[in-house]
Short mmCIF file of C-alpha atoms and ligand atoms in Angstrom, two decimals:
data_model
loop_
_atom_site.label_atom_id
_atom_site.label_comp_id
_atom_site.label_asym_id
_atom_site.label_seq_id
_atom_site.Cartn_x
_atom_site.Cartn_y
_atom_site.Cartn_z
CA MET G 1 -64.72 -123.91 36.03
CA HIS G 2 -63.95 -125.22 40.10
CA LYS G 3 -60.08 -126.27 38.76
CA LEU G 4 -59.63 -122.75 36.68
CA ILE G 5 -59.88 -120.76 39.92
CA ALA G 6 -57.71 -123.04 41.26
CA ALA G 7 -54.99 -122.60 38.77
CA LEU G 8 -55.64 -118.82 38.90
CA THR G 9 -55.54 -119.11 42.89
CA LEU G 10 -51.47 -121.47 42.24
CA THR G 11 -50.66 -118.41 39.58
CA PHE G 12 -51.01 -115.74 42.29
CA THR G 13 -49.06 -117.51 44.69
CA LEU G 14 -46.34 -117.15 42.65
CA ALA G 15 -46.57 -114.24 41.72
CA THR G 16 -47.02 -112.25 44.84
CA SER G 17 -43.52 -111.58 45.85
CA THR G 18 -42.69 -109.92 42.12
CA THR G 19 -45.49 -107.79 41.82
CA ALA G 20 -46.61 -106.34 45.33
CA LEU G 21 -44.61 -103.89 44.65
CA ALA G 22 -46.09 -102.75 41.21
CA ALA G 23 -48.84 -102.73 42.29
CA SER G 24 -48.49 -100.02 45.39
CA ALA G 25 -48.30 -97.14 42.38
CA GLN G 26 -51.84 -95.37 41.60
CA PRO G 27 -52.28 -92.81 38.98
CA ALA G 28 -53.54 -88.67 39.50
CA LYS G 29 -57.41 -88.46 39.23
CA PRO G 30 -58.15 -86.42 35.95
CA ASP G 31 -60.45 -83.29 36.38
CA ASP G 32 -63.80 -84.13 36.33
CA GLY G 33 -66.13 -80.84 35.68
CA ALA G 34 -66.91 -81.60 31.57
CA TRP G 35 -67.57 -85.53 33.02
CA ARG G 36 -70.02 -84.58 35.28
CA ALA G 37 -71.35 -82.18 32.99
CA LYS G 38 -71.49 -84.77 30.04
CA MET G 39 -73.51 -87.36 32.97
CA GLN G 40 -76.18 -83.96 33.57
CA ALA G 41 -77.01 -83.89 29.74
CA LEU G 42 -76.70 -87.72 29.34
CA TYR G 43 -79.62 -87.39 32.55
CA SER G 44 -81.83 -85.66 31.26
CA SER G 45 -81.89 -86.90 27.38
CA LEU G 46 -82.35 -90.07 29.07
CA GLN G 47 -86.02 -88.86 30.99
CA GLU G 48 -87.14 -86.93 27.96
CA LEU G 49 -86.44 -89.74 25.96
CA LEU G 50 -88.41 -92.81 28.62
CA ALA G 51 -91.33 -90.42 29.39
CA ILE G 52 -92.41 -91.01 25.26
CA THR G 53 -91.48 -94.37 24.58
CA VAL G 54 -91.97 -96.12 28.26
CA ASP G 55 -96.11 -95.28 26.80
CA PRO G 56 -97.02 -97.75 23.24
CA VAL G 57 -99.46 -94.34 22.76
CA LYS G 58 -97.19 -92.05 22.79
CA PHE G 59 -94.71 -93.71 21.42
CA ASN G 60 -96.52 -94.70 18.12
CA ASP G 61 -98.30 -90.79 17.88
CA PRO G 62 -95.90 -89.35 14.16
CA SER G 63 -96.12 -86.29 15.84
CA GLN G 64 -92.91 -87.65 18.25
CA ALA G 65 -90.57 -89.68 15.63
CA ARG G 66 -88.53 -86.41 15.67
CA ALA G 67 -87.93 -86.15 19.74
CA ILE G 68 -87.65 -89.51 20.19
CA GLU G 69 -84.92 -89.40 17.02
CA THR G 70 -84.03 -84.78 18.92
CA HIS G 71 -83.20 -87.69 22.44
CA ALA G 72 -81.91 -91.10 21.36
CA ARG G 73 -78.84 -89.53 19.02
CA GLY G 74 -78.30 -86.77 22.21
CA LEU G 75 -77.91 -90.74 24.31
CA VAL G 76 -74.98 -92.27 21.25
CA GLN G 77 -73.22 -88.92 20.74
CA ALA G 78 -73.00 -88.47 23.86
CA ALA G 79 -72.69 -92.45 24.46
CA HIS G 80 -69.56 -91.71 21.54
CA ALA G 81 -67.74 -89.45 23.29
CA MET G 82 -67.31 -90.88 27.02
CA ALA G 83 -66.60 -94.00 25.26
CA ALA G 84 -63.48 -91.73 22.64
CA THR G 85 -62.34 -90.00 26.12
CA PRO G 86 -62.46 -92.50 28.90
CA SER G 87 -59.41 -90.94 30.69
CA ALA G 88 -62.04 -87.94 30.70
CA SER G 89 -62.93 -89.78 33.85
CA PRO G 90 -62.26 -89.39 37.64
CA ASP G 91 -63.17 -93.11 37.93
CA LEU G 92 -59.51 -95.20 36.30
CA ASP G 93 -61.24 -98.15 35.87
CA PRO G 94 -60.51 -99.58 32.21
CA SER G 95 -64.27 -100.37 32.07
CA ILE G 96 -65.27 -96.86 31.40
CA ARG G 97 -64.56 -97.41 28.29
CA LEU G 98 -65.71 -101.28 28.21
CA PHE G 99 -69.52 -100.46 29.54
CA SER G 100 -69.83 -96.54 27.86
CA GLY G 101 -69.06 -98.58 24.27
CA ILE G 102 -72.04 -100.88 25.49
CA LEU G 103 -74.18 -98.36 25.68
CA GLU G 104 -73.17 -96.48 22.32
CA GLU G 105 -73.13 -99.94 20.34
CA GLN G 106 -76.78 -100.29 21.26
CA SER G 107 -78.13 -96.57 21.88
CA ALA G 108 -77.03 -96.51 18.29
CA GLN G 109 -78.22 -100.03 17.46
CA ALA G 110 -82.43 -98.63 19.44
CA LEU G 111 -82.25 -95.02 17.32
CA GLN G 112 -81.49 -97.14 13.52
CA ALA G 113 -83.50 -100.29 14.65
CA TYR G 114 -86.19 -97.24 14.69
CA LYS G 115 -85.42 -95.21 11.62
CA LEU G 116 -86.06 -98.79 10.56
CA GLY G 117 -89.46 -99.71 11.09
CA SER G 118 -88.10 -102.53 13.47
CA ARG G 119 -90.86 -100.01 16.45
CA GLU G 120 -91.20 -102.73 19.05
CA TYR G 121 -87.90 -103.50 18.90
CA ALA G 122 -85.95 -100.71 19.24
CA ARG G 123 -88.84 -99.49 22.45
CA THR G 124 -87.54 -102.83 24.05
CA LEU G 125 -83.94 -101.46 23.93
CA PHE G 126 -84.73 -97.54 24.52
CA ASN G 127 -86.04 -98.30 27.40
CA SER G 128 -83.35 -100.94 28.68
CA THR G 129 -81.36 -97.82 27.84
CA ALA G 130 -81.13 -97.37 32.25
CA SER G 131 -79.50 -100.64 33.31
CA GLN G 132 -76.56 -99.65 31.20
CA CYS G 133 -76.50 -96.45 33.65
CA ILE G 134 -76.63 -98.24 36.27
CA ALA G 135 -75.29 -101.29 35.82
CA CYS G 136 -71.37 -98.55 34.82
CA HIS G 137 -72.17 -96.57 38.23
CA SER G 138 -72.88 -99.70 40.80
CA ARG G 139 -69.60 -100.93 40.17
CA THR G 140 -68.76 -99.88 43.45
CA ASP G 141 -69.91 -97.84 46.55
CA ALA G 142 -67.44 -95.34 45.29
CA GLY G 143 -68.45 -91.89 43.19
CA VAL G 144 -71.39 -89.04 43.52
CA ARG G 145 -74.84 -89.96 45.40
CA MET G 146 -77.83 -87.18 43.63
CA ASP G 147 -80.92 -86.97 45.20
CA TRP G 148 -82.78 -85.96 42.30
CA LYS G 149 -87.03 -85.56 42.86
CA LEU G 150 -89.27 -86.29 40.10
CA GLU G 151 -92.14 -84.72 41.11
CA SER G 152 -92.22 -82.47 37.95
CA GLY G 153 -90.54 -83.10 34.34
CA PRO G 154 -91.99 -85.27 31.57
CA ALA G 155 -90.88 -88.50 33.42
CA SER G 156 -93.00 -87.48 36.35
CA ARG G 157 -96.08 -88.99 34.58
CA LEU G 158 -94.76 -92.49 34.60
CA PRO G 159 -95.10 -95.53 35.93
CA LEU G 160 -93.54 -96.38 38.97
CA GLN G 161 -90.90 -98.66 38.14
CA TYR G 162 -89.91 -96.90 35.33
CA GLN G 163 -89.45 -93.60 37.53
CA ALA G 164 -87.11 -95.35 39.31
CA GLN G 165 -85.51 -96.56 36.91
CA ILE G 166 -83.82 -93.56 36.05
CA LEU G 167 -83.45 -92.14 39.19
CA ALA G 168 -80.89 -94.78 39.81
CA ALA G 169 -79.32 -94.23 36.83
CA GLY G 170 -78.50 -90.50 37.65
CA ARG G 171 -77.57 -92.69 41.15
CA ALA G 172 -80.30 -90.80 43.15
CA TYR G 173 -79.65 -94.87 44.35
CA ASP G 174 -81.71 -93.60 47.80
CA PRO G 175 -85.11 -91.96 46.51
CA ALA G 176 -85.11 -94.89 43.68
CA LEU G 177 -84.70 -97.66 46.72
CA GLU G 178 -88.12 -95.32 47.90
CA LYS G 179 -89.77 -96.48 44.98
CA LEU G 180 -88.58 -99.97 44.34
CA THR G 181 -89.91 -100.85 47.82
CA THR G 182 -92.96 -99.77 47.68
CA VAL G 183 -92.91 -101.17 43.96
CA LEU G 184 -91.97 -105.10 45.25
CA THR G 185 -93.78 -104.61 48.30
CA ASP G 186 -96.89 -101.99 48.38
CA PRO G 187 -100.10 -104.96 49.06
CA ALA G 188 -101.99 -102.31 47.51
CA THR G 189 -100.54 -102.98 43.64
CA ALA G 190 -97.46 -104.67 44.02
CA PRO G 191 -98.87 -107.88 43.74
CA ALA G 192 -101.47 -107.61 40.19
CA PHE G 193 -97.68 -105.97 39.25
CA ALA G 194 -96.20 -109.61 39.86
CA LYS G 195 -98.31 -111.22 37.98
CA GLU G 196 -99.41 -109.35 34.89
CA LYS G 197 -95.75 -108.53 34.92
CA PRO G 198 -93.78 -110.73 36.02
CA PHE G 199 -90.26 -110.27 33.83
CA GLU G 200 -91.19 -105.64 35.23
CA TRP G 201 -91.26 -107.47 38.34
CA ASN G 202 -88.15 -109.33 38.62
CA GLN G 203 -86.43 -106.61 36.78
CA ALA G 204 -87.31 -104.41 39.45
CA LEU G 205 -86.26 -106.70 41.96
CA ARG G 206 -82.98 -107.27 40.38
CA THR G 207 -82.01 -102.89 40.16
CA ALA G 208 -82.97 -102.98 43.66
CA LEU G 209 -80.82 -105.73 44.70
CA ILE G 210 -77.65 -104.78 42.50
CA LEU G 211 -78.10 -100.89 44.47
CA ALA G 212 -78.06 -102.01 47.61
CA VAL G 213 -76.21 -104.93 47.08
CA ARG G 214 -72.88 -103.21 45.00
CA ALA G 215 -73.62 -99.76 45.47
CA GLU G 216 -75.05 -99.67 48.82
CA ARG G 217 -72.76 -102.34 50.08
CA ASN G 218 -75.24 -102.92 52.58
CA PRO G 219 -76.99 -106.89 52.61
CA SER G 220 -79.10 -105.85 55.25
CA ARG G 221 -81.10 -103.27 53.07
CA ALA G 222 -80.42 -105.67 50.46
CA ALA G 223 -81.97 -109.10 52.73
CA SER G 224 -85.21 -106.64 54.05
CA ILE G 225 -85.90 -105.73 50.58
CA LEU G 226 -86.14 -109.21 49.29
CA GLU G 227 -87.48 -110.62 52.01
CA SER G 228 -90.34 -108.19 52.31
CA ALA G 229 -90.13 -108.77 48.20
CA MET G 230 -90.87 -112.75 48.36
CA LYS G 231 -94.50 -112.54 50.99
CA THR G 232 -95.72 -110.68 48.18
CA GLU G 233 -98.68 -112.90 45.88
CA GLY G 234 -98.23 -114.08 43.05
CA VAL G 235 -94.66 -114.05 42.73
CA PRO G 236 -92.69 -116.29 40.12
CA GLN G 237 -91.44 -119.29 42.09
CA PHE G 238 -87.89 -119.24 39.78
CA VAL G 239 -87.34 -116.31 41.52
CA LYS G 240 -88.71 -117.82 45.23
CA TRP G 241 -86.56 -120.42 44.77
CA ASP G 242 -83.41 -118.87 44.31
CA SER G 243 -84.74 -115.31 46.95
CA ARG G 244 -83.90 -118.59 49.17
CA ASP G 245 -79.99 -119.04 48.63
CA TRP G 246 -79.97 -114.97 47.24
CA LEU G 247 -81.30 -114.54 51.03
CA ARG G 248 -78.63 -117.16 53.40
CA THR G 249 -75.62 -115.17 51.46
CA LEU G 250 -76.71 -111.72 51.71
CA ARG G 251 -76.86 -112.49 55.91
CA ALA G 252 -73.73 -114.66 55.80
CA TRP G 253 -72.31 -111.47 54.61
CA GLU G 254 -74.57 -109.65 57.58
CA GLN G 255 -72.51 -111.13 60.34
CA GLU G 256 -68.68 -111.56 58.17
CA ILE G 257 -68.73 -107.28 58.18
CA LYS G 258 -70.46 -107.36 61.98
CA SER G 259 -67.28 -109.25 62.94
CA GLY G 260 -64.93 -107.78 60.87
CA GLN G 261 -63.86 -110.32 58.51
CA ASP G 262 -65.16 -108.32 54.68
CA PRO G 263 -61.82 -106.67 53.59
CA ALA G 264 -64.81 -104.90 51.40
CA SER G 265 -66.02 -103.17 53.56
CA SER G 266 -64.10 -102.09 56.87
CA LYS G 267 -61.76 -101.11 53.78
CA SER G 268 -58.56 -103.17 54.79
CA LEU G 269 -57.75 -103.86 50.93
CA LYS G 270 -54.78 -101.79 50.23
CA THR G 271 -52.91 -103.59 47.34
CA GLU G 272 -53.53 -105.05 44.11
CA SER G 273 -52.97 -109.02 45.50
CA GLY G 274 -54.82 -108.08 47.96
CA TYR G 275 -57.84 -106.95 46.27
CA HIS G 276 -57.35 -109.65 43.44
CA ARG G 277 -56.84 -112.55 46.49
CA GLU G 278 -60.86 -111.53 48.54
CA ALA G 279 -62.56 -111.36 44.49
CA LEU G 280 -60.71 -114.94 43.50
CA ARG G 281 -62.41 -116.12 47.57
CA LEU G 282 -65.59 -115.11 46.75
CA ILE G 283 -66.17 -116.22 43.23
CA SER G 284 -64.66 -119.87 44.55
CA VAL G 285 -68.16 -119.88 46.87
CA ALA G 286 -70.27 -118.51 44.94
CA GLN G 287 -68.58 -121.68 43.09
CA LYS G 288 -69.18 -124.43 45.15
CA ALA G 289 -72.96 -122.73 45.93
CA GLN G 290 -73.53 -123.33 42.22
CA ARG G 291 -75.49 -126.63 41.94
CA PHE G 292 -75.00 -126.24 38.22
CA PRO G 293 -72.90 -123.66 35.99
CA MET G 294 -75.14 -120.67 35.31
CA ASP G 295 -77.31 -121.41 38.63
CA ARG G 296 -78.53 -118.44 39.27
CA SER G 297 -78.66 -118.95 43.34
CA ALA G 298 -75.17 -117.14 44.05
CA ASP G 299 -75.27 -114.24 42.87
CA MET G 300 -75.22 -112.34 45.16
CA LEU G 301 -71.60 -113.50 45.69
CA TYR G 302 -70.99 -112.67 42.69
CA LEU G 303 -71.97 -109.65 42.48
CA ARG G 304 -70.12 -108.58 45.59
CA ALA G 305 -67.13 -110.62 43.66
CA SER G 306 -67.82 -107.89 41.20
CA ALA G 307 -68.02 -104.90 43.28
CA VAL G 308 -64.36 -106.28 44.44
CA LEU G 309 -62.38 -106.98 40.81
CA HIS G 310 -64.01 -103.24 39.62
CA GLU G 311 -62.51 -101.80 42.56
CA GLN G 312 -59.10 -102.88 41.92
CA LEU G 313 -58.84 -102.18 37.97
CA GLY G 314 -60.86 -98.17 39.90
CA ARG G 315 -57.21 -98.30 41.99
CA PHE G 316 -54.90 -100.77 39.82
CA PRO G 317 -56.10 -99.85 36.67
CA GLN G 318 -52.98 -101.01 34.41
CA GLY G 319 -51.66 -103.27 37.40
CA PRO G 320 -49.34 -106.99 36.79
CA LYS G 321 -53.08 -107.96 38.11
CA SER G 322 -55.11 -106.43 36.04
CA ALA G 323 -55.67 -108.97 32.50
CA GLU G 324 -56.97 -111.57 35.56
CA ALA G 325 -59.42 -109.36 36.86
CA PHE G 326 -60.81 -108.43 33.75
CA PHE G 327 -60.87 -112.40 32.61
CA LEU G 328 -62.40 -113.12 36.45
CA LEU G 329 -65.43 -110.40 36.09
CA GLY G 330 -65.86 -112.03 32.08
CA VAL G 331 -66.85 -115.01 34.51
CA CYS G 332 -69.12 -112.92 37.35
CA TYR G 333 -70.77 -111.10 34.13
CA GLU G 334 -71.28 -114.58 32.40
CA ILE G 335 -72.90 -115.36 35.81
CA LEU G 336 -74.55 -112.90 36.38
CA ARG G 337 -76.24 -112.00 32.18
CA ASP G 338 -79.82 -111.80 33.64
CA PHE G 339 -79.14 -108.28 36.20
CA ASP G 340 -79.24 -106.37 31.70
CA LEU G 341 -75.28 -106.83 31.57
CA TRP G 342 -76.00 -109.30 28.70
CA THR G 343 -73.20 -108.64 26.69
CA LEU G 344 -70.72 -107.67 29.43
CA GLY G 345 -68.74 -111.33 30.11
CA ASP G 346 -67.52 -111.29 26.28
CA THR G 347 -66.68 -108.41 27.00
CA TYR G 348 -64.02 -108.58 29.91
CA PHE G 349 -63.49 -111.81 28.09
CA GLU G 350 -62.01 -109.86 24.53
CA ALA G 351 -60.08 -107.71 26.50
CA CYS G 352 -58.31 -110.15 28.99
CA ILE G 353 -57.18 -110.66 25.07
CA HIS G 354 -56.44 -107.78 24.55
CA ARG G 355 -54.44 -106.79 27.67
CA SER G 356 -52.61 -110.44 28.15
CA PRO G 357 -52.27 -111.50 24.56
CA HIS G 358 -50.04 -114.93 24.05
CA THR G 359 -50.29 -116.03 27.57
CA PRO G 360 -52.26 -119.47 29.55
CA LEU G 361 -54.78 -116.61 30.45
CA SER G 362 -55.66 -115.74 27.77
CA GLU G 363 -56.59 -118.65 26.08
CA SER G 364 -58.70 -119.78 28.97
CA CYS G 365 -60.21 -115.82 28.08
CA TYR G 366 -60.55 -117.12 24.12
CA ARG G 367 -61.89 -120.12 25.94
CA LYS G 368 -64.89 -119.08 27.48
CA LEU G 369 -65.56 -116.22 24.81
CA GLU G 370 -65.82 -118.62 21.49
CA GLU G 371 -68.00 -121.24 24.14
CA SER G 372 -70.44 -118.03 24.90
CA ILE G 373 -71.13 -117.02 21.33
CA LEU G 374 -71.34 -120.34 19.59
CA ALA G 375 -73.97 -120.89 22.29
CA GLY G 376 -75.30 -117.64 21.02
CA TYR G 377 -75.18 -118.87 17.76
CA THR G 378 -76.37 -121.43 18.18
CA GLY G 379 -80.79 -123.11 17.94
CA SER G 380 -82.87 -125.46 16.39
CA ALA G 381 -81.17 -125.43 12.98
CA GLY G 382 -77.62 -126.19 15.19
CA THR G 383 -75.15 -123.39 15.38
CA ARG G 384 -74.85 -120.80 12.24
CA VAL G 385 -71.69 -118.15 13.57
CA PRO G 386 -72.45 -114.93 11.20
CA VAL G 387 -68.95 -114.11 8.95
CA GLU G 388 -67.74 -111.14 10.58
CA ILE G 389 -68.09 -112.89 13.81
CA GLU G 390 -66.93 -115.95 13.07
CA GLY G 391 -63.36 -113.26 11.61
CA LYS G 392 -62.75 -111.76 14.81
CA LEU G 393 -62.96 -114.90 16.93
CA GLN G 394 -59.52 -115.91 14.35
CA ARG G 395 -58.23 -113.02 14.58
CA LEU G 396 -59.27 -113.10 19.02
CA ARG G 397 -57.36 -117.03 18.31
CA LEU G 398 -54.20 -115.77 17.24
CA GLU G 399 -54.43 -112.60 19.29
CA ALA G 400 -54.77 -115.07 22.39
CA GLN G 401 -52.47 -118.02 21.16
CA SER G 402 -50.03 -119.23 23.92
CA SER G 403 -46.61 -120.94 22.81
CA THR G 404 -46.80 -123.10 25.38
CA ALA G 405 -50.14 -124.84 25.93
CA MET G 406 -52.24 -124.60 28.47
CA PRO G 407 -53.69 -128.89 29.39
CA ASP G 408 -56.89 -128.99 27.68
CA LYS G 409 -58.25 -130.33 31.64
CA VAL G 410 -56.79 -126.69 33.10
CA ARG G 411 -59.94 -124.84 31.93
C1 LIG Y 501 -69.11 -95.80 31.29
C2 LIG Y 501 -69.66 -96.03 33.11
C3 LIG Y 501 -71.07 -94.63 33.07
C4 LIG Y 501 -71.87 -95.18 32.18
C5 LIG Y 501 -72.07 -96.24 30.78
C6 LIG Y 501 -72.89 -94.22 32.33
N1 LIG Y 501 -72.17 -92.94 33.80
FE1 LIG Y 501 -73.05 -91.51 34.45
N2 LIG Y 501 -70.84 -91.67 35.77
C7 LIG Y 501 -70.28 -92.65 35.28
C8 LIG Y 501 -68.88 -91.77 36.07
C9 LIG Y 501 -67.81 -91.99 36.50
C10 LIG Y 501 -69.76 -90.93 37.30
C11 LIG Y 501 -69.57 -89.80 38.28
C12 LIG Y 501 -69.22 -90.78 39.27
C13 LIG Y 501 -67.69 -90.41 40.48
O1 LIG Y 501 -68.80 -88.98 42.03
O2 LIG Y 501 -67.04 -90.51 40.92
C14 LIG Y 501 -70.66 -90.79 36.44
C15 LIG Y 501 -71.76 -89.81 36.67
C16 LIG Y 501 -73.39 -89.24 36.69
C17 LIG Y 501 -74.02 -88.18 37.21
C18 LIG Y 501 -73.47 -87.66 38.26
C19 LIG Y 501 -73.35 -86.27 37.61
C20 LIG Y 501 -72.93 -85.10 38.69
O3 LIG Y 501 -72.96 -83.39 38.83
O4 LIG Y 501 -71.93 -85.68 39.39
C21 LIG Y 501 -75.00 -88.60 36.55
C22 LIG Y 501 -76.32 -87.84 36.89
C23 LIG Y 501 -75.25 -89.24 35.88
N3 LIG Y 501 -73.58 -89.43 35.55
C24 LIG Y 501 -75.88 -89.79 34.60
C25 LIG Y 501 -76.31 -90.92 33.85
C26 LIG Y 501 -76.87 -91.85 33.21
C27 LIG Y 501 -78.91 -91.46 32.92
C28 LIG Y 501 -76.64 -92.31 32.03
C29 LIG Y 501 -76.87 -93.72 30.53
C30 LIG Y 501 -77.65 -92.36 29.79
C31 LIG Y 501 -75.00 -92.34 32.68
N4 LIG Y 501 -75.05 -91.14 33.82
C32 LIG Y 501 -74.52 -93.39 32.00
C33 LIG Y 501 -70.03 -92.86 34.83
C34 LIG Y 501 -71.11 -93.88 33.80
#
């Protein structure tokens, strides 16, 4: 992977002089009233739905079936409308279409599983809906902040970590971070939560970090939450180990900001090439920090790099560096899959192939995609890729194939 970044840095250097002019044009923002109304509707469907699905007793009560289906269908329809008209978004990042596609697909899958009687699977999918909203909203630190309170209404009696998820999904970042801090650090409740529900505890920590690092671009807040969370008794060891590296990179970032050396925080990135160069810098630091390819120790750097890339795409959605931005986002999200962003990496590799077909870059994207899909379908009985996925891979391979093949060693 290191070689690949080196190869991209090289393309970058060669291309800079010719792309600088094209990169400075910015399309206009569409009116966002209708979009915001759609989002408010999503927020209320999400609250109503989670108020039922989080509680296993309510969820399995037959009298709730109609309400579950109604709210779940509401989510699917709103996500579909978003995916079908991404140009209605006030944000020009082409990722809007990709993220809304994932929300649509996952809500449809949850609804179908529920109707077919796979109840526990459906419940897990419903309960993770908020992370799709959070992932899209927290791409960068731009956009509205809400100040919702959940003191009344259907979600007000849910466990704190779900209230925090809902608040975060509704862009109420500050209230969400306050609740998450309590969940992760309150000496009266946090140790039992960490011990009895280590995965939920871990998810709460990751939500807090994604908000502080990307939506707030605030390493001091991320570091202080992480530091106090690690003092909680019963924290799983795997999280403890990763957190040492995370803390170190967050503190280093804090220093960069203080000394005016973080161009993203000081808003001094102006051109598409500037963003591209900064993202490459962060990813190469991240790759050097990792001890093995899927190691999580550099997650804070990948989160930071992904925010830079999203900002680049928001400002230069059709720029000459956009296909490479898709590729680099694929690289980031492949590693960040534990942040509930499971399939995003593959989504970006595919987008990269469509954006820049028949080039050495699309071949690299195809390689990463194929590798990830084959790994996903590999189990103890070997690799079994469903026929329709094989067909899709074949179509993408043809689209990616470049006439001037890239040497194998540059991966
Ligand atoms: C594909 C990306 C995407 C997804 C997925 C998404 N949103 Fe949004 N949302 C946006 C954008 C873009 C805005 C406008 C941000 C701005 O101010 O520029 C927004 C704004 C909002 C707002 C603020 C509305 C206002 O009045 O200003 C709420 C509330 C909201 N979203 C809720 C949700 C919920 C709940 C979900 C999940 C069920 C969700 N969103 C999923 C992109 C997304």
